[in-house]
Short mmCIF file of C-alpha atoms in Angstrom, two decimals:
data_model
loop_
_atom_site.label_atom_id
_atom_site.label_comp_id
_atom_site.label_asym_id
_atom_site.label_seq_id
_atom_site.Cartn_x
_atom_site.Cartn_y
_atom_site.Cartn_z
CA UNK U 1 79.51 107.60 82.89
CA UNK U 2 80.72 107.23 79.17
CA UNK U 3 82.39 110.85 79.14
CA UNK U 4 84.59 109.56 81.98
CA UNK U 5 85.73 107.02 80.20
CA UNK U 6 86.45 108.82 76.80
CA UNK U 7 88.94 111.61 78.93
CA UNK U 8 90.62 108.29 80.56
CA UNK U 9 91.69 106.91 77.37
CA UNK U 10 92.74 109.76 76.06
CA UNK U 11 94.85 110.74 79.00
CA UNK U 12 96.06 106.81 79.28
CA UNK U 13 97.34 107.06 75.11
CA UNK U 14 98.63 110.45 75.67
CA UNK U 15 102.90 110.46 75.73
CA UNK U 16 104.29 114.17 75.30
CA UNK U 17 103.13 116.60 78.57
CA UNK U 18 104.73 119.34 76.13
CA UNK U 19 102.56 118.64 73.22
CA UNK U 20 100.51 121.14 72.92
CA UNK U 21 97.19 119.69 72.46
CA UNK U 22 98.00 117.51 75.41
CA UNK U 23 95.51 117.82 78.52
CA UNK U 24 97.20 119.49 81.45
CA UNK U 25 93.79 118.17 83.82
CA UNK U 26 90.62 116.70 84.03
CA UNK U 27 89.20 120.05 84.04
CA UNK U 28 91.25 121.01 80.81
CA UNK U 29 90.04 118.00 79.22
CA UNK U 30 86.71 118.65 79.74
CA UNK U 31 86.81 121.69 77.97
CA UNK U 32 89.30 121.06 75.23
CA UNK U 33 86.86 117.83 74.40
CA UNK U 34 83.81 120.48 73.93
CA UNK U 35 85.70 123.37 72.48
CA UNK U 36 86.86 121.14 69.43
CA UNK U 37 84.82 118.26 69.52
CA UNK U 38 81.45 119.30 71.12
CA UNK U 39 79.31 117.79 72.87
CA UNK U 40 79.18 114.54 71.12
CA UNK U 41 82.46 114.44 71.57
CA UNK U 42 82.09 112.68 74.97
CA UNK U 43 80.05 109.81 73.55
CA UNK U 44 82.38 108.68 70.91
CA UNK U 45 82.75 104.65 71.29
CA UNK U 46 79.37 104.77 73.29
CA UNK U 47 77.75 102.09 71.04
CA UNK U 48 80.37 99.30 71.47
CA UNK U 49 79.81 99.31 75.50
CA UNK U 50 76.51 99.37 74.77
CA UNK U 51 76.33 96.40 73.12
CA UNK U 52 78.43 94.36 75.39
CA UNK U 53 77.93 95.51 78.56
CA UNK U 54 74.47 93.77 79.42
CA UNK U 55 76.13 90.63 78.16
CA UNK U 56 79.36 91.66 80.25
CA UNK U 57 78.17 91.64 83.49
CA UNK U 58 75.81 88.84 83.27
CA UNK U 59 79.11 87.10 82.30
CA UNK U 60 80.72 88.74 85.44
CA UNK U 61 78.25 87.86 88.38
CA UNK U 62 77.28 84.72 86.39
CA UNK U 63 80.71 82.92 86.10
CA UNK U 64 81.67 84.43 89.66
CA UNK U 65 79.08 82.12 91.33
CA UNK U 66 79.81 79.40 89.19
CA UNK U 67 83.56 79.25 89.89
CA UNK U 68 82.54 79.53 93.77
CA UNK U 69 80.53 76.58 93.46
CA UNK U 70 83.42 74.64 92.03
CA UNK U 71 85.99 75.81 94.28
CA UNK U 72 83.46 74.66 97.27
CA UNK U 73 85.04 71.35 96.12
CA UNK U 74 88.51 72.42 97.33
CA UNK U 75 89.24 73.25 100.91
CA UNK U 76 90.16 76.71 100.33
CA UNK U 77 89.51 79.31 103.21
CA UNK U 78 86.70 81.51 102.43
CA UNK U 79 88.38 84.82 101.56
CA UNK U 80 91.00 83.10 98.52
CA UNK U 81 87.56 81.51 97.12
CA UNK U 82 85.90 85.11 96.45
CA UNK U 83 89.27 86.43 95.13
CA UNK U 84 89.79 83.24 93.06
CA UNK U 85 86.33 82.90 91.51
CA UNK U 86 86.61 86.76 90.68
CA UNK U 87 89.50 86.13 89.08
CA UNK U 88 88.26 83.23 87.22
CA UNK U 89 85.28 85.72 86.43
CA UNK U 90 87.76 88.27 85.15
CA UNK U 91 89.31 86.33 82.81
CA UNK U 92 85.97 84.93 81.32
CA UNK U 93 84.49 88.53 80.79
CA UNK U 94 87.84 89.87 79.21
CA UNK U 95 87.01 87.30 76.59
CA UNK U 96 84.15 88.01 75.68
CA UNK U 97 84.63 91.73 75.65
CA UNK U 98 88.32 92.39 74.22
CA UNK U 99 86.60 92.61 70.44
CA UNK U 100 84.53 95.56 71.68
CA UNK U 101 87.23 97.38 73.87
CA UNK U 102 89.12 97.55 70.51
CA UNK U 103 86.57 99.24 68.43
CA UNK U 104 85.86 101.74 71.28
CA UNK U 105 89.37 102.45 72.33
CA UNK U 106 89.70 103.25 68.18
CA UNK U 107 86.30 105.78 68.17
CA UNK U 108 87.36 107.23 71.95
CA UNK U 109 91.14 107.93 70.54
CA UNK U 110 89.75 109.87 67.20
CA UNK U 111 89.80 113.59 68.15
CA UNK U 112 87.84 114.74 64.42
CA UNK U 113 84.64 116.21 65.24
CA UNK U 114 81.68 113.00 65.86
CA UNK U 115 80.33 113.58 62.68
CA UNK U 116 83.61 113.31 60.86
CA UNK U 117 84.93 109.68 62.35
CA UNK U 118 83.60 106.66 61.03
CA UNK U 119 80.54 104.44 62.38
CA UNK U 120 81.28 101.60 64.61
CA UNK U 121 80.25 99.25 62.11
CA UNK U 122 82.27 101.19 59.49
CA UNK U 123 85.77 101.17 61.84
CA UNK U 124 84.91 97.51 63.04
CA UNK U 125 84.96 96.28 59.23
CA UNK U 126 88.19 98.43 58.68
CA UNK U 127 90.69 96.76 61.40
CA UNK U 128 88.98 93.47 60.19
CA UNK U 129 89.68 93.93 56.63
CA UNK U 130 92.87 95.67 57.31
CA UNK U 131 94.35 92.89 60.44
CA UNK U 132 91.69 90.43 60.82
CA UNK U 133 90.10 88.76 63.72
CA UNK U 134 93.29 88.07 65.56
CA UNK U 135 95.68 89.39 68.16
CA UNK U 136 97.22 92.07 65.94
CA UNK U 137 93.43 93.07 64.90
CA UNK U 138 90.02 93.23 66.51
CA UNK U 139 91.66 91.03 69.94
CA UNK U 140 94.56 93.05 70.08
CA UNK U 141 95.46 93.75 73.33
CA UNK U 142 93.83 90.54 74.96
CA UNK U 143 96.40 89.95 77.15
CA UNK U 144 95.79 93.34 78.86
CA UNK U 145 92.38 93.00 78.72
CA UNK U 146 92.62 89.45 80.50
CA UNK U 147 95.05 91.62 83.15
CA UNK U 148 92.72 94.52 84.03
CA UNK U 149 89.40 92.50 84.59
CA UNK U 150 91.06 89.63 86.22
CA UNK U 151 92.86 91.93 88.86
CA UNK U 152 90.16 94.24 89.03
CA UNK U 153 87.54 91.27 89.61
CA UNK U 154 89.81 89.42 92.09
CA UNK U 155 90.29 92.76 94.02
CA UNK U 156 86.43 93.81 93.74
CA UNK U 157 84.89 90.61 94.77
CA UNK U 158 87.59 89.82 96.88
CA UNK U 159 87.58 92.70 98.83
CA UNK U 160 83.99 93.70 98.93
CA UNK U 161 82.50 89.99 100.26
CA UNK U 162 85.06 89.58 103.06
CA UNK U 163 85.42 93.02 104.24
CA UNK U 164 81.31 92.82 104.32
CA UNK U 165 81.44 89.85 106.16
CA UNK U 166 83.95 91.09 109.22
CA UNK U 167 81.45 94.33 109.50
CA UNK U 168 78.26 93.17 111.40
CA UNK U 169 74.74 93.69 109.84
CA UNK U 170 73.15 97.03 110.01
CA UNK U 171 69.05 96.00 111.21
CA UNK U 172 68.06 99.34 109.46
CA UNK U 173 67.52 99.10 105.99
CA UNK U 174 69.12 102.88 105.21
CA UNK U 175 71.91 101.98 107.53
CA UNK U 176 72.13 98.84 105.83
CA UNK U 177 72.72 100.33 102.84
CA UNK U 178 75.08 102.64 103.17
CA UNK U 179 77.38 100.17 104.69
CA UNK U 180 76.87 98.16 101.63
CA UNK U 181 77.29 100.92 99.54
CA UNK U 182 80.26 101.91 101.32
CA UNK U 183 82.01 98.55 100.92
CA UNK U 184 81.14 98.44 97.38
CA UNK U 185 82.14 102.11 96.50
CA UNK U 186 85.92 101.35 98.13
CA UNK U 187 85.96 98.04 96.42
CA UNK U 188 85.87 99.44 92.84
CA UNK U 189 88.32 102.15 94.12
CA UNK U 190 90.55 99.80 95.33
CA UNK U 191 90.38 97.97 92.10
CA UNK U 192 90.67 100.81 89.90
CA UNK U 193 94.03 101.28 91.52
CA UNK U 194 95.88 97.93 91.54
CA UNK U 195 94.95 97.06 87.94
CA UNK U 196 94.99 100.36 86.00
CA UNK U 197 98.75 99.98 84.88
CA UNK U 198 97.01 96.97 82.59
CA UNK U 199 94.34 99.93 81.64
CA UNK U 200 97.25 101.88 80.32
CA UNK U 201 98.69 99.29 78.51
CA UNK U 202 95.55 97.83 77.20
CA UNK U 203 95.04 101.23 75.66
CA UNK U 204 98.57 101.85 74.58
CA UNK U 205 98.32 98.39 72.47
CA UNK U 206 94.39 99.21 71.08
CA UNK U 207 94.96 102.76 70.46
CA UNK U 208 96.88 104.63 67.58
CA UNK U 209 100.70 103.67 67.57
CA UNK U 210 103.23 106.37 67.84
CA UNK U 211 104.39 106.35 64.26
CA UNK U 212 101.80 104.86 61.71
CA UNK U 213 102.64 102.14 60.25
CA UNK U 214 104.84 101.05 62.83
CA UNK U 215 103.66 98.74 65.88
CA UNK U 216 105.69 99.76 69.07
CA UNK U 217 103.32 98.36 72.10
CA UNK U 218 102.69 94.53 71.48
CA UNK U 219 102.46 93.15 74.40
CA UNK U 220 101.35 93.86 78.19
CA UNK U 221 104.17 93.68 80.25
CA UNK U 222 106.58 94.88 77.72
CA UNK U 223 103.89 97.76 77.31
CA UNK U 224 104.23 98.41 80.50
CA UNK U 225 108.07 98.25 80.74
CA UNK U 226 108.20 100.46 77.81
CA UNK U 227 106.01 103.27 79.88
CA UNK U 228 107.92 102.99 82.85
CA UNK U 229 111.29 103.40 80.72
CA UNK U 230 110.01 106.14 79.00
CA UNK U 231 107.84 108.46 80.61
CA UNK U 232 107.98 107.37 84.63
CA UNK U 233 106.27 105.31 86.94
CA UNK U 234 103.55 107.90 87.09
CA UNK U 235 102.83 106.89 83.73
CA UNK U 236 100.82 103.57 84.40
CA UNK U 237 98.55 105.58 86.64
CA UNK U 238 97.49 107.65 83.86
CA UNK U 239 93.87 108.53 83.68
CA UNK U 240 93.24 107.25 87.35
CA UNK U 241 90.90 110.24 88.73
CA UNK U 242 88.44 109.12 85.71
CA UNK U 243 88.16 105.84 86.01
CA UNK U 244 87.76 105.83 90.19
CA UNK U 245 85.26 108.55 89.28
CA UNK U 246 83.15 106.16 87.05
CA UNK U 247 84.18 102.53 88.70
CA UNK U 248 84.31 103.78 92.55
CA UNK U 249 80.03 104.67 92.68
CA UNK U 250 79.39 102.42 89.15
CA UNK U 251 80.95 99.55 91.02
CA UNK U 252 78.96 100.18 94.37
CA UNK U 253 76.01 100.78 92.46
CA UNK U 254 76.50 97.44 90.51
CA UNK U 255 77.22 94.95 93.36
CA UNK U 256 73.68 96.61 95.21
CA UNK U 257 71.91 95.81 92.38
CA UNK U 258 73.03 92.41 91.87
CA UNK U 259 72.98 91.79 95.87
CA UNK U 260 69.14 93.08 96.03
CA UNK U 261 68.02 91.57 93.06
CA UNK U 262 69.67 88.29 93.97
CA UNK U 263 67.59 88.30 97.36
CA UNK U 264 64.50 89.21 95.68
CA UNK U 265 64.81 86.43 93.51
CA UNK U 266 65.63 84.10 96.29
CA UNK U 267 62.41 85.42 97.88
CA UNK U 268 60.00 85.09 95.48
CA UNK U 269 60.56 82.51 92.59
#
């Protein structure tokens, strides 16, 4: 899913439609990301998410039951508690993977061939030499980050538990399933929508700056108000077909897993 996610940041820190190395589509991208990068081209920033994500989503589904348990102390109707504790989840896994989201949005903006841009390690030790540990260096953009995974958790947890508890069990396994997977699949769709505008910004504030030198997107909402001035309410949707593309079937795929697992353990230790 990686190459996905390398075309939406570059379309989310892309401002000029009439700049000519601009990408008119996700076709176009595909192929002007090849033709000038190659094939590594797409995998630039791949290390970073692979580093974090096994700790992010154990972090995710983790702190999700945990906050459920603790809002079973509060008389709170069923459908705010998932939303809540996914929020609560969220804001726990932006955390803990802002630091990374920096490096990669860094690697994933660089448009020299792979061989030419600098290791992880090598750009990681840069913005901490050069800006420190911080908000203005390696948890820039933390703000954001806390917006797009709290939103997209709320909305993804949210959505998927209570809309799967108002459809009735399936007794076939396949059916099953697929109504699972269906559930799941429009729940990280549905996600992807409400909270990319924080995407955009989060990438805006991580990625290269207009002018060098010069800082222009701080801070999220004035990120975002600075889009919308700018270059249009369209704007904060930037990069949307991507990231439904990877989150819509990666965030089905994810809740199955954890739902199946979860029973097996239940089952059998």
């Amino acid at each position: 899913m990686h190459p996905l996610d390398v075309v939406k940041t570059r379309f989310q820190i892309q401002r000029c439609a009439t700049d000519p190395n601009s990408y008119k589509s996700l076709v176009d991208s595909f192929q002007m990301i090849f033709q000038t990068e190659g094939l590594f081209g797409f995998y630039k920033g791949i290390l970073p998410p692979i580093l974090a994500e096994t700790p992010k989503r154990a972090v995710k589904f983790f702190t999700f039951e945990q906050y459920k348990k603790l809002l079973g102390y509060v008389s709170l109707s069923p459908a705010l508690t998932f939303a809540i504790a996914g929020l609560g989840s969220g804001l726990t896994e932006a955390v803990v993977v802002n630091p990374f989201e920096v490096v990669k949005v860094g690697l994933q903006a660089n448009r020299n061939t792979f061989a030419e841009q600098p290791s992880t390690m090598g750009y990681a030790r840069q913005i901490i030499k050069k800006e420190g540990w911080g908000l203005q260096g390696l948890n820039k953009g933390l703000t954001a980050t806390l917006g797009r995974h709290g939103v997209f958790n709320m909305v993804y947890f949210g959505f998927y538990y209570n809309v799967k508890n108002m459809i009735p069990v399936n007794k076939d396994p396949t059916l099953e399933f697929l109504r699972k997977f269906g559930i799941g699949l429009l729940s990280g769709t549905i996600a992807s929508v409400i909270n990319i505008p924080f995407d955009v910004a989060k990438s805006r504030i991580q990625g290269p700056q207009p002018v060098p030198g010069e800082i222009k997107y701080r801070t999220c909402f004035k990120t975002m108000a600075t889009v919308y001035q700018e270059e249009g309410i369209l704007a904060l949707y930037k990069g949307l077909l991507p990231k439904i593309m990877r989150l819509g079937p990666g965030g089905a795929v994810m809740l199955l897993v954890y739902e199946y697992t979860y029973s097996w353990l239940q089952e059998n230790w």
